[in-house]
Coordinates of C-alpha atoms and ligand atoms in Angstrom, one line a residue:
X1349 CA 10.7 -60.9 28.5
X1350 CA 13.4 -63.7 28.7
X1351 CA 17.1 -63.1 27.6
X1352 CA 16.8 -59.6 28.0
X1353 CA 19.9 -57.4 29.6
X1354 CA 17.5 -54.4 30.5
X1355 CA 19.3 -51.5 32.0
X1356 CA 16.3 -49.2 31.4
X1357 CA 13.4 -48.6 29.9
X1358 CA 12.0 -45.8 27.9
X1359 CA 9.4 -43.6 30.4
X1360 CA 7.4 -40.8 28.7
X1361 CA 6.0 -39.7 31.6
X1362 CA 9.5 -39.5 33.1
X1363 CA 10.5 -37.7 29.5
X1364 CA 8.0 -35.0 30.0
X1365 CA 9.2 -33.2 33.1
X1366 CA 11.2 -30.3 32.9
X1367 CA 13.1 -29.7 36.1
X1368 CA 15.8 -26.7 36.3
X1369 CA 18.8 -28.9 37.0
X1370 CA 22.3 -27.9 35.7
X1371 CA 22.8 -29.3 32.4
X1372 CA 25.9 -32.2 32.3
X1373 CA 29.0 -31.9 30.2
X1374 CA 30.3 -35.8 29.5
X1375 CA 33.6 -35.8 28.0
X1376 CA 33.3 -38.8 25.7
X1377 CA 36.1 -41.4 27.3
X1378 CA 36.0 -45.1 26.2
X1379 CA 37.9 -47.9 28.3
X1380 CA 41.0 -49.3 26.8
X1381 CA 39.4 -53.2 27.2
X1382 CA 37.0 -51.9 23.9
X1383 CA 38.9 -50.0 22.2
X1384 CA 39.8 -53.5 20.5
X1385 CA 36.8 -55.5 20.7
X1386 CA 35.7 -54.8 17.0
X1387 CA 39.4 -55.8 15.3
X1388 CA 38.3 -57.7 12.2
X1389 CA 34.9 -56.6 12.4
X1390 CA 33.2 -54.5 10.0
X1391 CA 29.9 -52.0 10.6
X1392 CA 27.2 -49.9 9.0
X1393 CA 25.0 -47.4 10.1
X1394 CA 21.5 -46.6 8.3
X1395 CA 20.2 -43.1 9.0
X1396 CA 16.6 -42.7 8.8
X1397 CA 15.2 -39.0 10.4
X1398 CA 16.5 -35.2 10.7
X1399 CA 19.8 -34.3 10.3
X1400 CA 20.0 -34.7 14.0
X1401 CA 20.1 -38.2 13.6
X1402 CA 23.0 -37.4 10.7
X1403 CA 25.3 -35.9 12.8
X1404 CA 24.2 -38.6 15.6
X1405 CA 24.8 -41.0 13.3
X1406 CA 28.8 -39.5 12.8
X1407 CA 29.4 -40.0 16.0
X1408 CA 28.2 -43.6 16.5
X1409 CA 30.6 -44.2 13.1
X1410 CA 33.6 -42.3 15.1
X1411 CA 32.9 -44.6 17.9
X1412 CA 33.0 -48.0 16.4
X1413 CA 35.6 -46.9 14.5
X1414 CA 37.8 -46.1 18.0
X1415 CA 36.5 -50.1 18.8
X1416 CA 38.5 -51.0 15.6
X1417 CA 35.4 -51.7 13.4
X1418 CA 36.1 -51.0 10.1
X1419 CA 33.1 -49.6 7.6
X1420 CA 31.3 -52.6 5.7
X1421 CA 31.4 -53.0 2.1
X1422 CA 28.3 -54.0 2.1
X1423 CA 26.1 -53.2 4.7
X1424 CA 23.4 -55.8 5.0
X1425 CA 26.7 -58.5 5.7
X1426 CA 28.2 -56.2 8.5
X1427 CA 29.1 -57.2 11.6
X1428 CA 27.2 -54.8 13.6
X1429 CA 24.3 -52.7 11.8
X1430 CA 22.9 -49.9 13.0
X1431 CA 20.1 -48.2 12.9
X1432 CA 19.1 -44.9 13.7
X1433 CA 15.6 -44.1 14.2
X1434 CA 12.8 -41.4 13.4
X1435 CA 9.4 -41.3 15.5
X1436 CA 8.3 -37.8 14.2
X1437 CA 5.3 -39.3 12.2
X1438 CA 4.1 -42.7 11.8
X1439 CA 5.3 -43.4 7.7
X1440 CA 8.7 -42.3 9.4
X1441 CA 8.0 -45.5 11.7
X1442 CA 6.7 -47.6 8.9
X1443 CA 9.8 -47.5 6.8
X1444 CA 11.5 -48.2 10.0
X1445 CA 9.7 -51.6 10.5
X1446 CA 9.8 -52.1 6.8
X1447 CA 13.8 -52.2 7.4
X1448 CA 13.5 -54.5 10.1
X1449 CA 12.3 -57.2 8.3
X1450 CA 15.0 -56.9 5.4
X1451 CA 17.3 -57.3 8.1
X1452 CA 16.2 -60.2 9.7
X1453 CA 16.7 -62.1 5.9
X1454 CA 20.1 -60.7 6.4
X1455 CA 20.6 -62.4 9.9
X1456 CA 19.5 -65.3 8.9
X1457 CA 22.3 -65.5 6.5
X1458 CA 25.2 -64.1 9.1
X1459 CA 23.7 -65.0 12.3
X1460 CA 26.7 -63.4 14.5
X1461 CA 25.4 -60.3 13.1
X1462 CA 24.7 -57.3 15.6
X1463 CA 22.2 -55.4 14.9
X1464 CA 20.9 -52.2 17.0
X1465 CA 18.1 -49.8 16.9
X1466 CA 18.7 -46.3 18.1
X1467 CA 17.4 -43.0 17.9
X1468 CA 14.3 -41.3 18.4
X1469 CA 12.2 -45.0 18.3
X1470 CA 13.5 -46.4 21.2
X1471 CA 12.3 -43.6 23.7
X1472 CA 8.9 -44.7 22.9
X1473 CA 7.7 -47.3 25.5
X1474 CA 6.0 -48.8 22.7
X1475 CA 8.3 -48.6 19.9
X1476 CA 10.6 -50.4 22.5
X1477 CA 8.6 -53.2 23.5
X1478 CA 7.7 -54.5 20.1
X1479 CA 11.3 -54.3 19.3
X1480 CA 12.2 -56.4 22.2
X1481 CA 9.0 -58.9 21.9
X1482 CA 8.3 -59.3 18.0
X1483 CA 12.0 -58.8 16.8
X1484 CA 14.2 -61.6 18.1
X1485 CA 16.9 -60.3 15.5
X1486 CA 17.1 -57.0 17.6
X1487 CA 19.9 -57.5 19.8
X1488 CA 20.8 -54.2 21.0
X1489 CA 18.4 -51.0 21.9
X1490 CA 19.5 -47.6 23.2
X1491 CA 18.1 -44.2 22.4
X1492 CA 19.4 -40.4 22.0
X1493 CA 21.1 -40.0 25.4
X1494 CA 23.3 -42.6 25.9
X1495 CA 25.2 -42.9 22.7
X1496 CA 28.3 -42.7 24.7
X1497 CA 27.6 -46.5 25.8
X1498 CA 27.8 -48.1 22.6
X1499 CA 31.2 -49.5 23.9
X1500 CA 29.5 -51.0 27.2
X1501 CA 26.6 -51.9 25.2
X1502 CA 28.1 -54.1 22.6
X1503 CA 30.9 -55.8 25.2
X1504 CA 27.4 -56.9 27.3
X1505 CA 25.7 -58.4 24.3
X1506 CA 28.8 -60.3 23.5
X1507 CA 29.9 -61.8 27.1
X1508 CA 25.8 -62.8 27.5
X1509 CA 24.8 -63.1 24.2
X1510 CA 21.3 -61.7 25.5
X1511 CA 19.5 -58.3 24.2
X1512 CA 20.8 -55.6 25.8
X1513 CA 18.4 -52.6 26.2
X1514 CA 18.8 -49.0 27.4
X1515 CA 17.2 -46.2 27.3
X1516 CA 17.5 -43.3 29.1
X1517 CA 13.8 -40.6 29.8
X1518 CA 15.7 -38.0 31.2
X1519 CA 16.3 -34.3 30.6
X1520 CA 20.0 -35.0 28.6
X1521 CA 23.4 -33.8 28.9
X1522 CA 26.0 -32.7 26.3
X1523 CA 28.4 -34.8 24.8
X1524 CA 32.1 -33.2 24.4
X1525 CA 35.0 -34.7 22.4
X1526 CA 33.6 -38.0 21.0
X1527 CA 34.8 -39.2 17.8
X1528 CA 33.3 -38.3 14.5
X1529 CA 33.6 -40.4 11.3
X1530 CA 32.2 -37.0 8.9
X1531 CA 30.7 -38.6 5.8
X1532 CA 31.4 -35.1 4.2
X1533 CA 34.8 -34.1 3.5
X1534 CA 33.7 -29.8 2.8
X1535 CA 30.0 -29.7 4.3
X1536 CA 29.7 -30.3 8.2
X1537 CA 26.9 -30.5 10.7
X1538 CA 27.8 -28.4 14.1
X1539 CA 25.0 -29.3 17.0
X1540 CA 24.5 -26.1 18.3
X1541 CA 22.0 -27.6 21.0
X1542 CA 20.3 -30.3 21.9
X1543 CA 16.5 -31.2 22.8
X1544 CA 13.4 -29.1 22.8
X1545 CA 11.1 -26.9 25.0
X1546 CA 8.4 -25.4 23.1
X1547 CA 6.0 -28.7 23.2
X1548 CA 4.0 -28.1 19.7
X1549 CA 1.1 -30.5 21.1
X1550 CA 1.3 -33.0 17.9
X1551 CA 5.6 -33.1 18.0
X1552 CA 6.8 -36.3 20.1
X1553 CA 10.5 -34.5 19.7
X1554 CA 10.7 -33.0 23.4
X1555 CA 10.0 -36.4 24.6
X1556 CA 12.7 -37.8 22.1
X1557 CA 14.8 -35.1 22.7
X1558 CA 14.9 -33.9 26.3
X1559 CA 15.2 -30.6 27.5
X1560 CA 17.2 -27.6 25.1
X1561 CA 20.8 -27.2 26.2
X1562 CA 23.2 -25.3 24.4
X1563 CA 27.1 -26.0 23.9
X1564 CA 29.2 -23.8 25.2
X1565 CA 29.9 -20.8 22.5
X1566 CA 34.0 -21.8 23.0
X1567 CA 33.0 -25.4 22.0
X1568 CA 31.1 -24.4 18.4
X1569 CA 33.8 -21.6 17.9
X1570 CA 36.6 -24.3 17.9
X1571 CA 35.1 -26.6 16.3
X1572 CA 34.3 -24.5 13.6
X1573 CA 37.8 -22.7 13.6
X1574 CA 39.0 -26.5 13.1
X1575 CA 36.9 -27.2 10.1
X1576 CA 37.9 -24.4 8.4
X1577 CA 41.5 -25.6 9.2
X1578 CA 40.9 -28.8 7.7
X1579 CA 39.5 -27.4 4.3
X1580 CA 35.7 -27.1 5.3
X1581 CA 33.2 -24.9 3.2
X1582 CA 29.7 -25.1 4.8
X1583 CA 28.6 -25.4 8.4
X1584 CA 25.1 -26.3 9.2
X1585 CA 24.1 -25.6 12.5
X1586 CA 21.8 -28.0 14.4
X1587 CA 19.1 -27.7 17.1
X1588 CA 15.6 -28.7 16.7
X1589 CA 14.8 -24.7 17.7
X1590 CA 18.2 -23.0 17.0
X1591 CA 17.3 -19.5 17.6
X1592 CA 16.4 -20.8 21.3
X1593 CA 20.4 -21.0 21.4
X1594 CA 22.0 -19.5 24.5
X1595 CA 19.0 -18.6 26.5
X1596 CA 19.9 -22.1 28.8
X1597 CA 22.9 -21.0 29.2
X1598 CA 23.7 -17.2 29.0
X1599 CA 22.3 -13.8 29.8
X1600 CA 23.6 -11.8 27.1
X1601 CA 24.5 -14.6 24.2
X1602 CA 22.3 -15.5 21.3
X1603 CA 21.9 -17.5 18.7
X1604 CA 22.4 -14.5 16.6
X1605 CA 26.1 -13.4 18.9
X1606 CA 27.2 -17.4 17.5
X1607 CA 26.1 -16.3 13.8
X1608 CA 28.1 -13.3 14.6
X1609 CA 31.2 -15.2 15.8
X1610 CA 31.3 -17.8 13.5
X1611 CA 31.0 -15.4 10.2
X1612 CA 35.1 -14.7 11.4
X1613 CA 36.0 -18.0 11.8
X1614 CA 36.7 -17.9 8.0
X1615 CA 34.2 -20.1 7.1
X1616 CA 32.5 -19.8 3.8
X1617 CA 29.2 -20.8 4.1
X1618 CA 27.2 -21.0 7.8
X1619 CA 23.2 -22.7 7.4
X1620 CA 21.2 -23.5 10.2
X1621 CA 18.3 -25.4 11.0
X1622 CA 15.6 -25.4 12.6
X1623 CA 14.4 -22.1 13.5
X1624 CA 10.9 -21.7 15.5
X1625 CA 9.4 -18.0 14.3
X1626 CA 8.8 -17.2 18.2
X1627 CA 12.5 -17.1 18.8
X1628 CA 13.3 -15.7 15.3
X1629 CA 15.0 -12.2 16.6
X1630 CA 16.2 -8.8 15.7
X1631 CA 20.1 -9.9 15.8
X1632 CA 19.3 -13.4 13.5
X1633 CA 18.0 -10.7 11.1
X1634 CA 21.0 -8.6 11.1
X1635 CA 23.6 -11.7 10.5
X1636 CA 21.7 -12.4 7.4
X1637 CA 22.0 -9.0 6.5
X1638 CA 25.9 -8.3 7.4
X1639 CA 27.7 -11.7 7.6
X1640 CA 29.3 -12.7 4.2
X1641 CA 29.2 -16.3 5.6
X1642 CA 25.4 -16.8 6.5
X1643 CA 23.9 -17.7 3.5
X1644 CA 20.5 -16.0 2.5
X1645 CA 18.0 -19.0 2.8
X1646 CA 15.8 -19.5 6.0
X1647 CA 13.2 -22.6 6.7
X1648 CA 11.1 -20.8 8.9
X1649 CA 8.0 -24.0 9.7
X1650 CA 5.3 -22.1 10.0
X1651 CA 2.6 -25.5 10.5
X1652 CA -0.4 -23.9 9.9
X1653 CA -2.2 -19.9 8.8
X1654 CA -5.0 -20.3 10.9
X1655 CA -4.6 -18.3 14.8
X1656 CA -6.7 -20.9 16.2
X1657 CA -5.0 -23.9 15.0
X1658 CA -1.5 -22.1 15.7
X1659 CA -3.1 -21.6 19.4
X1660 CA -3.9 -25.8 19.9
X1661 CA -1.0 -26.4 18.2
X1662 CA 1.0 -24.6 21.4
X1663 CA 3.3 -22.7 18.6
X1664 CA 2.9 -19.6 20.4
X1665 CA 2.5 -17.3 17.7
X1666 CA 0.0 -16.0 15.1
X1667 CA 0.0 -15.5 11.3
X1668 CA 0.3 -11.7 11.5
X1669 CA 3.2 -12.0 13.7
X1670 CA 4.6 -14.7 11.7
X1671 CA 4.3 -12.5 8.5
X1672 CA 5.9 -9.5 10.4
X1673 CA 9.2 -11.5 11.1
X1674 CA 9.6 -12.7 7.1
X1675 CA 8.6 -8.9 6.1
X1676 CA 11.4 -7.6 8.5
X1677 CA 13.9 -10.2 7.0
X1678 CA 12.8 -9.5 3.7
X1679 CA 13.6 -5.8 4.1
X1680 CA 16.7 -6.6 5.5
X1681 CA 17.9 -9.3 2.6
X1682 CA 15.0 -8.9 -0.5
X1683 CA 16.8 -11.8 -1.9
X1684 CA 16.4 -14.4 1.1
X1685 CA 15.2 -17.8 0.1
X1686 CA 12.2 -19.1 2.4
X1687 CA 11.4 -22.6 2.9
X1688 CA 8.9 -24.2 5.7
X1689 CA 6.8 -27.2 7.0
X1690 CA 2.9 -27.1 6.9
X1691 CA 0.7 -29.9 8.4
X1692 CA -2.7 -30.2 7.6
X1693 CA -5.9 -31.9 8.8
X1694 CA -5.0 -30.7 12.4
X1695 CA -7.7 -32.2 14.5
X1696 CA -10.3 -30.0 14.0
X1697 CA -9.2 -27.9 10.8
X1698 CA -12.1 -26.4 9.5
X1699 CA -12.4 -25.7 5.4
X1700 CA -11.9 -21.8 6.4
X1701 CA -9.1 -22.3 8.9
X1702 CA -7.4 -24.6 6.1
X1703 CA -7.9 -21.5 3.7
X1704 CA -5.5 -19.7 5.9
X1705 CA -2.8 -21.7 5.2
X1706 CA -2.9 -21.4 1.5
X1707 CA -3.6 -17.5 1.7
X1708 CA -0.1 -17.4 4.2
X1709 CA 1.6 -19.4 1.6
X1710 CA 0.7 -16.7 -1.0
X1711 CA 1.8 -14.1 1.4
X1712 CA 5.2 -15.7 1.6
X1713 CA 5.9 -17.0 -1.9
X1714 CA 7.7 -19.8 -0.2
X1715 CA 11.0 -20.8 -2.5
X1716 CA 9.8 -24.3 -1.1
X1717 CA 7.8 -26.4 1.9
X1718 CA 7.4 -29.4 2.7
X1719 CA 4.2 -30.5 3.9
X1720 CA 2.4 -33.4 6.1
X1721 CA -0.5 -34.5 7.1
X1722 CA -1.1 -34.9 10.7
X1723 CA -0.2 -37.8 12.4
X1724 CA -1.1 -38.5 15.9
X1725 CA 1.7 -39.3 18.1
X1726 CA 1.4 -41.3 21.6
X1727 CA 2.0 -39.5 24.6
X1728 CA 1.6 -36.1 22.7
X1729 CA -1.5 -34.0 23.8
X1730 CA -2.8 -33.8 19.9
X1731 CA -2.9 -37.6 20.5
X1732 CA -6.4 -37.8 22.0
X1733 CA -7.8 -34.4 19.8
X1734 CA -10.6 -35.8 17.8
X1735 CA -10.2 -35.7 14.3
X1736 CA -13.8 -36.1 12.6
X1737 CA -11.8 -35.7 8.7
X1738 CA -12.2 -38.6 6.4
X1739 CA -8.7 -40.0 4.7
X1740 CA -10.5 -38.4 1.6
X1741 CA -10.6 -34.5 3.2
X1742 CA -6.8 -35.3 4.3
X1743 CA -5.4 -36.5 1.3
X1744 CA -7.4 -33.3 -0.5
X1745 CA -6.3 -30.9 1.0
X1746 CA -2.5 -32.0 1.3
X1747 CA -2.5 -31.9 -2.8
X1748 CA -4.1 -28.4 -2.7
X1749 CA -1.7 -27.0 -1.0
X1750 CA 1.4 -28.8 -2.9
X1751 CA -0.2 -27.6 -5.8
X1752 CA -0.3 -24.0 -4.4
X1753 CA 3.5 -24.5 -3.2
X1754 CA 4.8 -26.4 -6.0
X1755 CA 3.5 -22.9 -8.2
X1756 CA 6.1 -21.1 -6.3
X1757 CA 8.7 -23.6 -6.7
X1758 CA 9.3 -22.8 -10.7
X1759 CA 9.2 -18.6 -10.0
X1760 CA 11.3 -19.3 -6.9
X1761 CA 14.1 -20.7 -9.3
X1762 CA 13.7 -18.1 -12.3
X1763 CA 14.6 -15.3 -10.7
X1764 CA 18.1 -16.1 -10.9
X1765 CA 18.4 -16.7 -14.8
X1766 CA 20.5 -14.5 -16.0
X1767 CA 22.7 -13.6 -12.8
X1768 CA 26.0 -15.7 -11.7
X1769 CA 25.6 -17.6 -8.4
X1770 CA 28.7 -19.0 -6.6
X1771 CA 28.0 -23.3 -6.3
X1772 CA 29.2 -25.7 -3.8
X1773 CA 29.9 -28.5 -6.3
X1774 CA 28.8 -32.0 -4.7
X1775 CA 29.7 -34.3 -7.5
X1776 CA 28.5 -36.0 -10.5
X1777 CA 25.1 -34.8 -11.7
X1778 CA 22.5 -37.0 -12.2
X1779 CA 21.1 -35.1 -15.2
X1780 CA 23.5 -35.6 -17.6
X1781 CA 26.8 -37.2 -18.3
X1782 CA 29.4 -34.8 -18.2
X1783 CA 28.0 -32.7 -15.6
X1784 CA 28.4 -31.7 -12.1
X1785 CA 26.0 -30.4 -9.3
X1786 CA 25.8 -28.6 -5.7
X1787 CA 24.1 -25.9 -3.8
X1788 CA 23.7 -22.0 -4.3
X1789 CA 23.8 -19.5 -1.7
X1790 CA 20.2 -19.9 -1.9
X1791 CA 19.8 -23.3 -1.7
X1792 CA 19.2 -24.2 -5.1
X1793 CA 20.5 -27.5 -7.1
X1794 CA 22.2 -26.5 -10.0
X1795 CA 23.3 -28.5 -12.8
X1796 CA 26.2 -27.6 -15.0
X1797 CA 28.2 -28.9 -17.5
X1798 CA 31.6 -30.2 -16.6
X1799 CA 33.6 -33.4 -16.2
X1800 CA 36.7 -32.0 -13.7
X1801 CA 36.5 -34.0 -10.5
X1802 CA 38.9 -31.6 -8.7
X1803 CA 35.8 -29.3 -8.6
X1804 CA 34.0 -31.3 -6.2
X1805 CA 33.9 -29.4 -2.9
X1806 CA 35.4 -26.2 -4.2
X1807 CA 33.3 -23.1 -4.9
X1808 CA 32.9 -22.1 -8.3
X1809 CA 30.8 -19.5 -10.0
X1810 CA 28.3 -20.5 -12.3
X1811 CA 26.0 -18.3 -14.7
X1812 CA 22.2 -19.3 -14.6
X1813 CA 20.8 -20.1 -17.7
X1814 CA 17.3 -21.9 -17.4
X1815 CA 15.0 -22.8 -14.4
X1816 CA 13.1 -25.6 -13.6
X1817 CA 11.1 -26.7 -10.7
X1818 CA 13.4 -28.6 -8.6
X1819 CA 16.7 -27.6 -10.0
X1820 CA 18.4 -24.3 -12.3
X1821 CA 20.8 -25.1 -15.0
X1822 CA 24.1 -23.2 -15.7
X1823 CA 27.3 -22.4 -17.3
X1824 CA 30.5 -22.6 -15.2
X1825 CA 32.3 -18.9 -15.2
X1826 CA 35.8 -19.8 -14.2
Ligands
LIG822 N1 12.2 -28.6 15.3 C1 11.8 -28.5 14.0 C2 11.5 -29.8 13.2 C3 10.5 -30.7 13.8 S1 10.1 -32.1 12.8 C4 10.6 -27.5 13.9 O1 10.1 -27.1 14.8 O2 10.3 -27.2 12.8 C5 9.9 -31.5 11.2 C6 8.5 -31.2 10.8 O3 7.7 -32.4 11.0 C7 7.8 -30.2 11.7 O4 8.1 -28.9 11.3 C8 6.3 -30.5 11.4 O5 5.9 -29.8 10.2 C9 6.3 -32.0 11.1 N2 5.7 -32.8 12.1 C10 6.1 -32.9 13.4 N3 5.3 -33.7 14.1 C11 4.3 -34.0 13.2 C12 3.1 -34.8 13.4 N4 2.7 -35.4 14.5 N5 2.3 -35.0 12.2 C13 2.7 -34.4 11.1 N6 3.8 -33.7 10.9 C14 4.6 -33.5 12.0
LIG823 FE1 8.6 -30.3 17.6 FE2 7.7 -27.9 18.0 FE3 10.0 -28.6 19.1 FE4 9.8 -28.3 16.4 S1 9.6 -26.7 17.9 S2 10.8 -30.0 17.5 S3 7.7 -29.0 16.0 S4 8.0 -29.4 19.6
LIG824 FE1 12.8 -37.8 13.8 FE2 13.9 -37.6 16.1 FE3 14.7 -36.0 14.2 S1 11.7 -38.0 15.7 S2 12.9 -35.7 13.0 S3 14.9 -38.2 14.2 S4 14.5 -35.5 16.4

């Protein structure tokens, strides 16, 4: 590769190991000598991916902003573009690629553009070496452990006016007091922890990802007390398996002691996601069931109904013991919302073992899934399963089951006509002039007539008066 900077390279291999090292607390710092280098210069970021990515993407904004970059108009004439990646299932890389080539009409018209690819992508060795050999418009690649470089990254490519690539396989640290550009101004993301242990042998994220670390519990709690000082209304917390919270880090402090915590920060609305039902616990339970502030909704993946696939999926748990922890919560809150993730045509999936799925769904009445079919990921064991299911079978059976889910959708929503629910109003609804739309307690969009921008971001009760699939209609109370 010629007119490459290459610091380093991704290493799955490398990305696999788990070693028990102390995890690293970076304070983020940036050298006075960039904290101008992006005067004049305008930038856009394009999110693709979990909201991981989101709040990773807040970050990099906070960042370029402390550089004195200033947030494009229009973001295909920016100065620097970047993009934030998702490898978690090949059509998440195909849009990826598809973006690639819009951008390289839109360096050909500005060619002292910068653009960079970050994210989960990049810590594929082969995602990385096609962006460095069939994308000369790429100028910059670095992936989810060295955001804090952005700075160093952006000076290099300027004084060489080569690629610059880095990418770090390692286990990851924490990143402490960087800059944040929120794109909400009354709904926050809170990383709770980073990374992932439990290897599910189709999920590239632990390779992404590194190893699980959890902030400290003084770091979440302050930031949180912060937010509410600043006029916040909803947290979400983030980890990619949040109820693993704590156990990297403390002996006697769970995920279910933060939800605890947090309820008296004041906060009005605490979501998290994503839980893994193995670490689902007694205490998690009991916040939904005593904290005003946890709101009763819960996306529980599940994957699959069948033991066997659960077992060669490595998800460590079966469907009776799946259904006992959504029982127990159900006892404890009967009105909890349940939403999950299914994948089907898991190499080998029989007919039968498919059947389980749908009978699990009808256990659980989901309020909502969403649902994949499986995609094989390099590097992950499920890679090399054999799948002997034609594109046909696949296809088939994904619309059987969104046909069973989608049932539950509609019965989901109507059992709140009739009852007043307290919305989160996001802004202008797009079903209707004169109307406005946000979020239940339960998750639900909800429409309702109104035309008072001061609403937006405020709390406001709302009687239900007709359900639909996707959304429920109401009547503002106040
Ligand atoms: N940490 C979260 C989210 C992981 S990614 C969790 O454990 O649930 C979100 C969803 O993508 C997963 O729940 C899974 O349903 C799906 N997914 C992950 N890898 C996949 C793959 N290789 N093929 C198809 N779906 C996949
Ligand atoms: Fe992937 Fe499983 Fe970790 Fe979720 S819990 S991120 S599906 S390995
Ligand atoms: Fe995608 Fe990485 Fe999130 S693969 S789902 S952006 S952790």
């Amino acid at each position: 590769m010629k007119k490459v900077n290459t610091i380093a390279l991704p290493d799955l291999k490398k990305a696999r190991n788990r070693r028990k090292e102390e995890t690293k607390t970076i304070l983020f710092d940036m050298n006075n000598e960039y904290k101008t280098l992006g005067n004049g210069k305008t930038y856009a970021v394009m999110t693709y991916g979990c909201q991981g990515n989101e709040a990773d993407s807040e970050v990099i904004s906070g960042i370029l902003t402390n550089m004195g970059y200033t947030k494009a108009e229009e973001p295909l004439k920016a100065d620097v573009i970047i993009l934030n990646t998702c490898a978690i299932r090949a059509n998440a890389e195909d849009r990826i690629w598809g973006v690639l080539g819009q951008l390289k009409g839109a360096k050909r018209e500005k060619p002292d553009m910068t653009i960079c690819i970050c994210g989960c992508m990049p810590q594929e060795e082969n995602a990385t070496q096609k962006f460095l050999e069939t994308y000369p418009h790429v100028d910059i690649v670095f992936g989810t452990h060295n955001i804090n470089s952005l700075p160093q990254l952006i000076a290099k490519k300027y004084d060489s006016g080569k690629k610059v690539v880095e990418v770090l396989s390692e286990q990851g640290g924490i990143l402490e007091a960087a800059p944040k550009i929120r794109v909400s101004k009354y709904k926050a993301w809170v990383n709770v922890m980073f990374g992932c242990d439990e290897f599910c042998t189709y999920c590239i994220v632990p390779y992404t990802r590194g190893k699980e670390r959890s902030r400290a519990k003084e770091d979440i709690i302050k930031e949180v007390e912060q937010l509410v000082k600043e006029g916040y209304q909803e947290v979400t917390l983030l980890g990619q398996n949040v109820n693993a919270y704590g156990k990297d880090r403390y002996t006697d402090y769970s995920f279910g002691n933060l939800l605890f915590d947090l309820d008296k920060t004041g906060i009005a609305r605490i979501r998290y996601t994503t839980s893994h039902p193995r670490d689902f616990d007694d205490l998690t339970i009991r916040a939904h069931a005593e904290c005003k502030s946890v709101m009763p909704h819960l996306h529980l993946p599940v994957q699959s109904g069948d033991d066997e696939v659960l077992r060669r999926m490595n998800r460590k748990y079966t469907h009776a013991e799946y259904m006992e922890k959504v029982n127990k919560l159900k006892a404890a809150r009967p009105d909890i919302a349940i939403t999950t993730d299914i994948i089907v045509a898991f190499p080998g999936e029989t007919e039968e073992q498919f059947k389980h799925t749908l009978d699990l769904v009808d256990e659980v009445k989901y309020d909502g899934a969403y649902t994949f079919i499986f995609s094989p990921r390099e590097g992950t064991p499920a890679y090399s399963y054999e799948n002997t299911l034609t594109e046909e079978e696949k296809k088939n059976r994904l619309q059987t089951l969104i046909d069973k889910v989608n049932s539950y959708y509609l019965k989901g929503n109507e059992r709140f006509v009739g009852t007043v629910q307290p919305v989160l109003v996001d802004g202008p609804s797009k079903n209707g002039d004169d109307m406005l739309c946000g979020y239940t307690p339960h998750n639900k969009l909800c429409h309702f007539k109104s035309n008072n921008p001061d609403l937006i971001g405020k709390i406001v009760n709302v009687k239900i008066t007709e359900a639909f699939s996707w959304f429920v209609i109401g009547e503002l109370c106040d």
